GROMACS .gro file of C-alpha atoms in nm:
model
  357
    1UNK     CA    1   4.387   2.344  -7.578
    2UNK     CA    2   4.326   2.577  -7.258
    3UNK     CA    3   4.144   2.920  -7.359
    4UNK     CA    4   4.405   3.222  -7.300
    5UNK     CA    5   4.208   3.505  -7.146
    6UNK     CA    6   4.356   3.852  -7.195
    7UNK     CA    7   4.233   4.179  -6.981
    8UNK     CA    8   4.446   4.463  -7.119
    9UNK     CA    9   4.584   4.577  -7.481
   10UNK     CA   10   4.912   4.473  -7.490
   11UNK     CA   11   4.847   4.135  -7.358
   12UNK     CA   12   4.580   4.086  -7.648
   13UNK     CA   13   4.852   4.202  -7.895
   14UNK     CA   14   5.097   3.962  -7.779
   15UNK     CA   15   4.879   3.633  -7.770
   16UNK     CA   16   4.749   3.742  -8.138
   17UNK     CA   17   5.118   3.777  -8.220
   18UNK     CA   18   5.338   3.493  -8.083
   19UNK     CA   19   5.108   3.272  -7.982
   20UNK     CA   20   4.851   2.924  -8.172
   21UNK     CA   21   4.569   3.071  -8.420
   22UNK     CA   22   4.307   3.273  -8.198
   23UNK     CA   23   3.940   3.333  -8.181
   24UNK     CA   24   3.791   3.580  -7.984
   25UNK     CA   25   3.533   3.481  -7.718
   26UNK     CA   26   3.352   3.713  -7.473
   27UNK     CA   27   2.967   3.618  -7.301
   28UNK     CA   28   3.000   3.234  -7.503
   29UNK     CA   29   2.650   3.311  -7.557
   30UNK     CA   30   2.681   3.172  -7.946
   31UNK     CA   31   2.959   2.922  -7.885
   32UNK     CA   32   2.912   2.828  -8.275
   33UNK     CA   33   3.105   3.117  -8.383
   34UNK     CA   34   3.322   3.140  -8.042
   35UNK     CA   35   3.481   2.815  -7.975
   36UNK     CA   36   3.786   2.686  -8.151
   37UNK     CA   37   3.690   2.482  -8.481
   38UNK     CA   38   4.020   2.287  -8.455
   39UNK     CA   39   4.266   2.203  -8.247
   40UNK     CA   40   4.593   2.438  -8.373
   41UNK     CA   41   4.322   2.707  -8.223
   42UNK     CA   42   4.322   2.884  -7.957
   43UNK     CA   43   3.988   3.090  -7.743
   44UNK     CA   44   4.089   3.433  -7.676
   45UNK     CA   45   3.893   3.505  -7.350
   46UNK     CA   46   3.842   3.867  -7.340
   47UNK     CA   47   3.544   3.889  -7.161
   48UNK     CA   48   3.826   4.070  -6.909
   49UNK     CA   49   3.810   4.391  -7.133
   50UNK     CA   50   3.515   4.530  -7.013
   51UNK     CA   51   3.353   4.853  -6.863
   52UNK     CA   52   3.220   5.198  -7.027
   53UNK     CA   53   3.503   5.436  -7.108
   54UNK     CA   54   3.297   5.761  -7.225
   55UNK     CA   55   2.909   5.787  -7.252
   56UNK     CA   56   2.756   6.130  -7.348
   57UNK     CA   57   2.355   6.127  -7.245
   58UNK     CA   58   2.372   6.462  -7.454
   59UNK     CA   59   2.558   6.356  -7.765
   60UNK     CA   60   2.354   6.037  -7.740
   61UNK     CA   61   2.701   5.829  -7.773
   62UNK     CA   62   2.850   5.634  -7.600
   63UNK     CA   63   3.200   5.426  -7.612
   64UNK     CA   64   3.267   5.078  -7.370
   65UNK     CA   65   3.563   4.787  -7.407
   66UNK     CA   66   3.415   4.538  -7.641
   67UNK     CA   67   3.413   4.291  -7.339
   68UNK     CA   68   3.128   4.467  -7.194
   69UNK     CA   69   2.802   4.297  -7.136
   70UNK     CA   70   2.522   4.454  -7.311
   71UNK     CA   71   2.324   4.440  -6.928
   72UNK     CA   72   2.594   4.645  -6.825
   73UNK     CA   73   2.503   4.900  -7.103
   74UNK     CA   74   2.143   4.900  -7.061
   75UNK     CA   75   2.168   4.941  -6.718
   76UNK     CA   76   2.362   5.266  -6.804
   77UNK     CA   77   2.129   5.405  -7.019
   78UNK     CA   78   1.788   5.323  -6.870
   79UNK     CA   79   1.945   5.584  -6.596
   80UNK     CA   80   1.916   5.878  -6.874
   81UNK     CA   81   1.576   5.723  -7.067
   82UNK     CA   82   1.858   5.584  -7.345
   83UNK     CA   83   1.901   5.264  -7.487
   84UNK     CA   84   2.006   5.035  -7.764
   85UNK     CA   85   1.726   5.018  -7.976
   86UNK     CA   86   1.838   4.739  -8.223
   87UNK     CA   87   1.707   4.481  -7.942
   88UNK     CA   88   2.085   4.277  -7.865
   89UNK     CA   89   1.967   3.885  -7.849
   90UNK     CA   90   2.078   3.641  -7.597
   91UNK     CA   91   2.173   3.981  -7.355
   92UNK     CA   92   2.020   3.800  -7.010
   93UNK     CA   93   2.277   3.501  -7.076
   94UNK     CA   94   2.526   3.752  -7.082
   95UNK     CA   95   2.574   3.871  -7.445
   96UNK     CA   96   2.866   4.127  -7.455
   97UNK     CA   97   2.868   4.418  -7.714
   98UNK     CA   98   3.167   4.270  -7.891
   99UNK     CA   99   2.984   4.000  -7.954
  100UNK     CA  100   2.715   4.107  -8.104
  101UNK     CA  101   2.902   4.344  -8.328
  102UNK     CA  102   3.093   4.026  -8.424
  103UNK     CA  103   2.764   3.816  -8.455
  104UNK     CA  104   2.607   4.080  -8.634
  105UNK     CA  105   2.281   3.983  -8.402
  106UNK     CA  106   1.997   4.253  -8.470
  107UNK     CA  107   1.651   4.149  -8.273
  108UNK     CA  108   1.288   4.280  -8.284
  109UNK     CA  109   1.390   4.675  -8.303
  110UNK     CA  110   1.545   4.611  -8.616
  111UNK     CA  111   1.240   4.697  -8.804
  112UNK     CA  112   1.202   5.061  -8.679
  113UNK     CA  113   1.550   5.154  -8.648
  114UNK     CA  114   1.803   4.962  -8.805
  115UNK     CA  115   2.008   4.707  -8.714
  116UNK     CA  116   2.311   4.661  -8.484
  117UNK     CA  117   2.552   4.790  -8.811
  118UNK     CA  118   2.344   5.113  -8.761
  119UNK     CA  119   2.444   5.205  -8.480
  120UNK     CA  120   2.820   5.111  -8.444
  121UNK     CA  121   3.071   5.490  -8.496
  122UNK     CA  122   3.388   5.330  -8.353
  123UNK     CA  123   3.631   5.075  -8.334
  124UNK     CA  124   3.938   5.040  -8.193
  125UNK     CA  125   4.084   4.619  -8.309
  126UNK     CA  126   4.355   4.476  -8.293
  127UNK     CA  127   4.463   4.332  -8.640
  128UNK     CA  128   4.612   4.001  -8.744
  129UNK     CA  129   4.988   4.165  -8.717
  130UNK     CA  130   4.892   4.256  -8.372
  131UNK     CA  131   4.843   4.587  -8.462
  132UNK     CA  132   4.580   4.848  -8.292
  133UNK     CA  133   4.371   4.988  -8.576
  134UNK     CA  134   4.137   5.217  -8.521
  135UNK     CA  135   3.812   5.372  -8.752
  136UNK     CA  136   3.573   5.614  -8.676
  137UNK     CA  137   3.502   5.773  -8.419
  138UNK     CA  138   3.308   5.833  -8.050
  139UNK     CA  139   3.087   6.085  -8.175
  140UNK     CA  140   2.855   6.135  -8.539
  141UNK     CA  141   3.024   6.365  -8.663
  142UNK     CA  142   3.369   6.256  -8.657
  143UNK     CA  143   3.245   5.893  -8.769
  144UNK     CA  144   3.479   5.952  -9.104
  145UNK     CA  145   3.694   5.794  -9.295
  146UNK     CA  146   3.729   5.411  -9.438
  147UNK     CA  147   3.436   5.239  -9.264
  148UNK     CA  148   3.640   4.998  -9.036
  149UNK     CA  149   3.316   5.021  -8.807
  150UNK     CA  150   3.061   4.869  -8.978
  151UNK     CA  151   3.358   4.577  -9.134
  152UNK     CA  152   3.340   4.454  -8.822
  153UNK     CA  153   2.989   4.416  -8.791
  154UNK     CA  154   2.911   4.020  -8.854
  155UNK     CA  155   3.286   3.973  -8.908
  156UNK     CA  156   3.258   3.627  -8.625
  157UNK     CA  157   3.606   3.735  -8.455
  158UNK     CA  158   3.798   3.608  -8.803
  159UNK     CA  159   3.913   4.003  -8.894
  160UNK     CA  160   4.043   4.116  -8.592
  161UNK     CA  161   4.015   4.096  -8.232
  162UNK     CA  162   3.784   4.446  -8.092
  163UNK     CA  163   3.900   4.655  -7.797
  164UNK     CA  164   3.693   4.886  -7.748
  165UNK     CA  165   3.385   5.048  -7.985
  166UNK     CA  166   3.171   5.333  -7.998
  167UNK     CA  167   2.809   5.338  -8.058
  168UNK     CA  168   2.554   5.562  -8.110
  169UNK     CA  169   2.210   5.523  -7.906
  170UNK     CA  170   1.843   5.677  -7.901
  171UNK     CA  171   1.565   5.824  -7.656
  172UNK     CA  172   1.403   5.550  -7.506
  173UNK     CA  173   0.999   5.528  -7.597
  174UNK     CA  174   0.787   5.755  -7.329
  175UNK     CA  175   0.505   5.454  -7.391
  176UNK     CA  176   0.490   5.105  -7.555
  177UNK     CA  177   0.245   4.870  -7.618
  178UNK     CA  178   0.227   4.527  -7.769
  179UNK     CA  179  -0.058   4.285  -8.001
  180UNK     CA  180  -0.068   3.971  -8.089
  181UNK     CA  181  -0.339   3.849  -8.351
  182UNK     CA  182  -0.438   3.509  -8.417
  183UNK     CA  183  -0.479   3.455  -8.865
  184UNK     CA  184  -0.538   3.138  -8.905
  185UNK     CA  185  -0.264   2.957  -9.144
  186UNK     CA  186   0.019   3.074  -9.267
  187UNK     CA  187  -0.110   3.218  -9.594
  188UNK     CA  188  -0.312   3.517  -9.411
  189UNK     CA  189  -0.004   3.549  -9.163
  190UNK     CA  190   0.196   3.627  -9.446
  191UNK     CA  191  -0.068   3.874  -9.582
  192UNK     CA  192  -0.106   4.040  -9.291
  193UNK     CA  193   0.244   4.072  -9.222
  194UNK     CA  194   0.231   4.222  -9.588
  195UNK     CA  195   0.009   4.490  -9.545
  196UNK     CA  196   0.140   4.580  -9.167
  197UNK     CA  197   0.541   4.631  -9.322
  198UNK     CA  198   0.434   4.860  -9.616
  199UNK     CA  199   0.214   5.073  -9.386
  200UNK     CA  200   0.108   5.342  -9.290
  201UNK     CA  201   0.095   5.282  -8.919
  202UNK     CA  202   0.496   5.280  -8.797
  203UNK     CA  203   0.524   5.035  -8.622
  204UNK     CA  204   0.827   4.914  -8.353
  205UNK     CA  205   0.891   4.563  -8.440
  206UNK     CA  206   0.639   4.278  -8.678
  207UNK     CA  207   0.706   3.942  -8.583
  208UNK     CA  208   0.609   3.585  -8.720
  209UNK     CA  209   0.503   3.327  -8.467
  210UNK     CA  210   0.436   3.062  -8.785
  211UNK     CA  211   0.252   2.929  -8.865
  212UNK     CA  212  -0.070   3.193  -8.802
  213UNK     CA  213   0.064   3.433  -8.471
  214UNK     CA  214   0.167   3.789  -8.590
  215UNK     CA  215   0.303   4.020  -8.312
  216UNK     CA  216   0.355   4.353  -8.326
  217UNK     CA  217   0.476   4.611  -8.081
  218UNK     CA  218   0.428   5.040  -8.116
  219UNK     CA  219   0.650   5.275  -7.924
  220UNK     CA  220   0.586   5.617  -7.871
  221UNK     CA  221   0.396   5.936  -7.709
  222UNK     CA  222   0.157   5.778  -7.467
  223UNK     CA  223  -0.154   5.958  -7.563
  224UNK     CA  224  -0.224   5.806  -7.986
  225UNK     CA  225  -0.101   5.451  -7.880
  226UNK     CA  226  -0.440   5.342  -7.804
  227UNK     CA  227  -0.533   5.488  -8.162
  228UNK     CA  228  -0.242   5.345  -8.346
  229UNK     CA  229  -0.321   4.955  -8.196
  230UNK     CA  230  -0.641   5.007  -8.326
  231UNK     CA  231  -0.576   5.119  -8.631
  232UNK     CA  232  -0.341   4.800  -8.670
  233UNK     CA  233  -0.632   4.574  -8.618
  234UNK     CA  234  -0.819   4.787  -8.831
  235UNK     CA  235  -0.552   4.691  -9.106
  236UNK     CA  236  -0.517   4.328  -8.988
  237UNK     CA  237  -0.901   4.298  -8.988
  238UNK     CA  238  -0.866   4.083  -8.701
  239UNK     CA  239  -0.925   4.131  -8.332
  240UNK     CA  240  -0.580   4.155  -8.134
  241UNK     CA  241  -0.475   4.034  -7.811
  242UNK     CA  242  -0.253   4.259  -7.545
  243UNK     CA  243   0.067   4.133  -7.419
  244UNK     CA  244   0.321   4.210  -7.170
  245UNK     CA  245   0.684   4.272  -7.256
  246UNK     CA  246   0.780   3.946  -7.114
  247UNK     CA  247   0.702   3.838  -7.497
  248UNK     CA  248   0.977   4.033  -7.606
  249UNK     CA  249   1.225   3.912  -7.366
  250UNK     CA  250   1.104   3.571  -7.385
  251UNK     CA  251   1.183   3.603  -7.791
  252UNK     CA  252   1.566   3.812  -7.678
  253UNK     CA  253   1.619   3.501  -7.475
  254UNK     CA  254   1.507   3.228  -7.750
  255UNK     CA  255   1.311   3.073  -7.479
  256UNK     CA  256   1.041   2.943  -7.761
  257UNK     CA  257   1.378   2.674  -7.903
  258UNK     CA  258   1.377   2.322  -7.740
  259UNK     CA  259   1.638   2.201  -7.542
  260UNK     CA  260   1.947   2.069  -7.713
  261UNK     CA  261   1.831   2.218  -8.068
  262UNK     CA  262   2.074   2.472  -8.237
  263UNK     CA  263   2.023   2.837  -8.380
  264UNK     CA  264   2.067   2.942  -8.684
  265UNK     CA  265   1.983   3.311  -8.868
  266UNK     CA  266   1.920   3.288  -9.193
  267UNK     CA  267   1.811   3.611  -9.444
  268UNK     CA  268   1.542   3.599  -9.644
  269UNK     CA  269   1.240   3.772  -9.721
  270UNK     CA  270   0.886   3.761  -9.693
  271UNK     CA  271   0.852   3.569 -10.011
  272UNK     CA  272   1.047   3.329  -9.923
  273UNK     CA  273   0.882   3.200  -9.591
  274UNK     CA  274   0.651   2.940  -9.720
  275UNK     CA  275   0.903   2.777  -9.909
  276UNK     CA  276   1.146   2.751  -9.554
  277UNK     CA  277   0.854   2.660  -9.375
  278UNK     CA  278   0.748   2.350  -9.564
  279UNK     CA  279   1.164   2.245  -9.612
  280UNK     CA  280   1.182   2.300  -9.231
  281UNK     CA  281   0.855   2.126  -9.109
  282UNK     CA  282   0.992   1.835  -9.299
  283UNK     CA  283   1.301   1.789  -9.120
  284UNK     CA  284   1.092   1.839  -8.726
  285UNK     CA  285   1.251   2.236  -8.681
  286UNK     CA  286   1.078   2.521  -8.569
  287UNK     CA  287   1.149   2.909  -8.655
  288UNK     CA  288   1.036   3.253  -8.530
  289UNK     CA  289   1.113   3.535  -8.808
  290UNK     CA  290   1.133   3.885  -8.717
  291UNK     CA  291   1.206   4.228  -8.878
  292UNK     CA  292   0.863   4.139  -9.088
  293UNK     CA  293   1.039   3.816  -9.177
  294UNK     CA  294   1.341   3.976  -9.294
  295UNK     CA  295   1.543   3.696  -9.039
  296UNK     CA  296   1.466   3.377  -8.987
  297UNK     CA  297   1.565   3.202  -8.668
  298UNK     CA  298   1.539   2.855  -8.666
  299UNK     CA  299   1.560   2.621  -8.387
  300UNK     CA  300   1.738   2.270  -8.557
  301UNK     CA  301   1.689   1.957  -8.410
  302UNK     CA  302   2.005   1.796  -8.207
  303UNK     CA  303   1.994   1.509  -8.372
  304UNK     CA  304   1.957   1.621  -8.748
  305UNK     CA  305   2.328   1.717  -8.952
  306UNK     CA  306   2.367   2.095  -8.983
  307UNK     CA  307   2.434   1.946  -9.327
  308UNK     CA  308   2.062   1.854  -9.386
  309UNK     CA  309   2.009   2.247  -9.331
  310UNK     CA  310   2.285   2.357  -9.569
  311UNK     CA  311   2.184   2.192  -9.833
  312UNK     CA  312   1.775   2.298  -9.767
  313UNK     CA  313   1.941   2.645  -9.793
  314UNK     CA  314   2.132   2.625 -10.083
  315UNK     CA  315   1.858   2.486 -10.271
  316UNK     CA  316   1.629   2.760 -10.201
  317UNK     CA  317   1.945   3.034 -10.199
  318UNK     CA  318   1.962   3.180  -9.852
  319UNK     CA  319   2.252   3.247  -9.650
  320UNK     CA  320   2.242   3.131  -9.265
  321UNK     CA  321   2.475   3.129  -9.017
  322UNK     CA  322   2.495   2.877  -8.701
  323UNK     CA  323   2.492   3.071  -8.352
  324UNK     CA  324   2.456   2.758  -8.091
  325UNK     CA  325   2.565   2.415  -8.114
  326UNK     CA  326   2.955   2.268  -8.172
  327UNK     CA  327   3.192   2.442  -8.364
  328UNK     CA  328   3.295   2.423  -8.746
  329UNK     CA  329   3.245   2.565  -9.059
  330UNK     CA  330   2.952   2.890  -8.877
  331UNK     CA  331   2.829   2.976  -9.298
  332UNK     CA  332   2.542   2.790  -9.464
  333UNK     CA  333   2.363   2.789  -9.783
  334UNK     CA  334   2.431   3.031 -10.003
  335UNK     CA  335   2.750   3.224  -9.904
  336UNK     CA  336   2.861   3.566 -10.105
  337UNK     CA  337   3.119   3.755 -10.107
  338UNK     CA  338   3.353   3.486 -10.065
  339UNK     CA  339   3.614   3.656 -10.296
  340UNK     CA  340   3.581   4.023 -10.086
  341UNK     CA  341   3.607   3.841  -9.795
  342UNK     CA  342   3.965   3.664  -9.887
  343UNK     CA  343   4.082   4.009  -9.975
  344UNK     CA  344   4.009   4.126  -9.648
  345UNK     CA  345   4.176   3.857  -9.455
  346UNK     CA  346   4.459   3.950  -9.672
  347UNK     CA  347   4.451   4.263  -9.571
  348UNK     CA  348   4.421   4.255  -9.214
  349UNK     CA  349   4.524   3.902  -9.114
  350UNK     CA  350   4.816   3.809  -9.352
  351UNK     CA  351   4.966   3.555  -9.172
  352UNK     CA  352   4.639   3.329  -9.110
  353UNK     CA  353   4.621   3.413  -8.708
  354UNK     CA  354   4.274   3.397  -8.663
  355UNK     CA  355   4.042   3.103  -8.743
  356UNK     CA  356   3.916   3.046  -9.081
  357UNK     CA  357   3.568   3.078  -9.161
   0.00000   0.00000   0.00000
């Protein structure tokens, strides 16, 4: 079924109320979430709902339509020395702010500043009855009441179609440094990761590239940066290699993934990395770990059924979400909150106008 494009709120409300079941799509950078999973579901192209509505650098807040590319927001924020610190993935590929919120995806900067969930302060959305619903506000101090904005984070377009979102933003650090450490194996790399995650040096990002490489980013004032880098090296107990910022652009674009692999995000803890790595190696899959190994980005082989990964994650009691590849049931592994989600769907989408998870 051909996608339906909407570029104003009334057309969106009509599409939700009157047409077949819908699934919103913006930049389509995560097709496992945005491509219709069944013949009776039509893609609702909301990329026309774009543009910055309000930006107040003094208040550190920004409001934009949900189909606005994150790259466009980054450009506007950069003019005032500000940014979105959670490092949204797939920005260069065209990720929209609504898509980032709906998928709940955050990058390396979430280690220090929090995930996208911590930056959404307001939302306007169309629910399953076609009603325009507002939650939160455009400024931080007015973000009160029922926390509908947070509910949209990770909703995958199954609870409503976002029209407009308000975010808090941060001043961009004056300087940053990136250092990589090769530690000879997974076990010493995990040990170093644990030491750095506990402090005392405040890190901007802490990544693991299995089996033995950890990548650290520090940011802040330029004067003490060299001393902070030296302290990190002392804690790791190994010399580091200084890298430029392209390593983070490559990470955000998942440039390390082989062609025809599928991207899956898994939530875990440092303690679960070794078991997951062993299972992935047996399947010929690769992974990169972000936020001190609290998130695994898995490149799953295209010729291996996702059901194999689903079973592995269930055994390890880990929840996962497929982001790329063919549409279907995106939730993998240990699934939580089913009864609560059912109640939310009943409240926001009583007639089942959105695709199911």
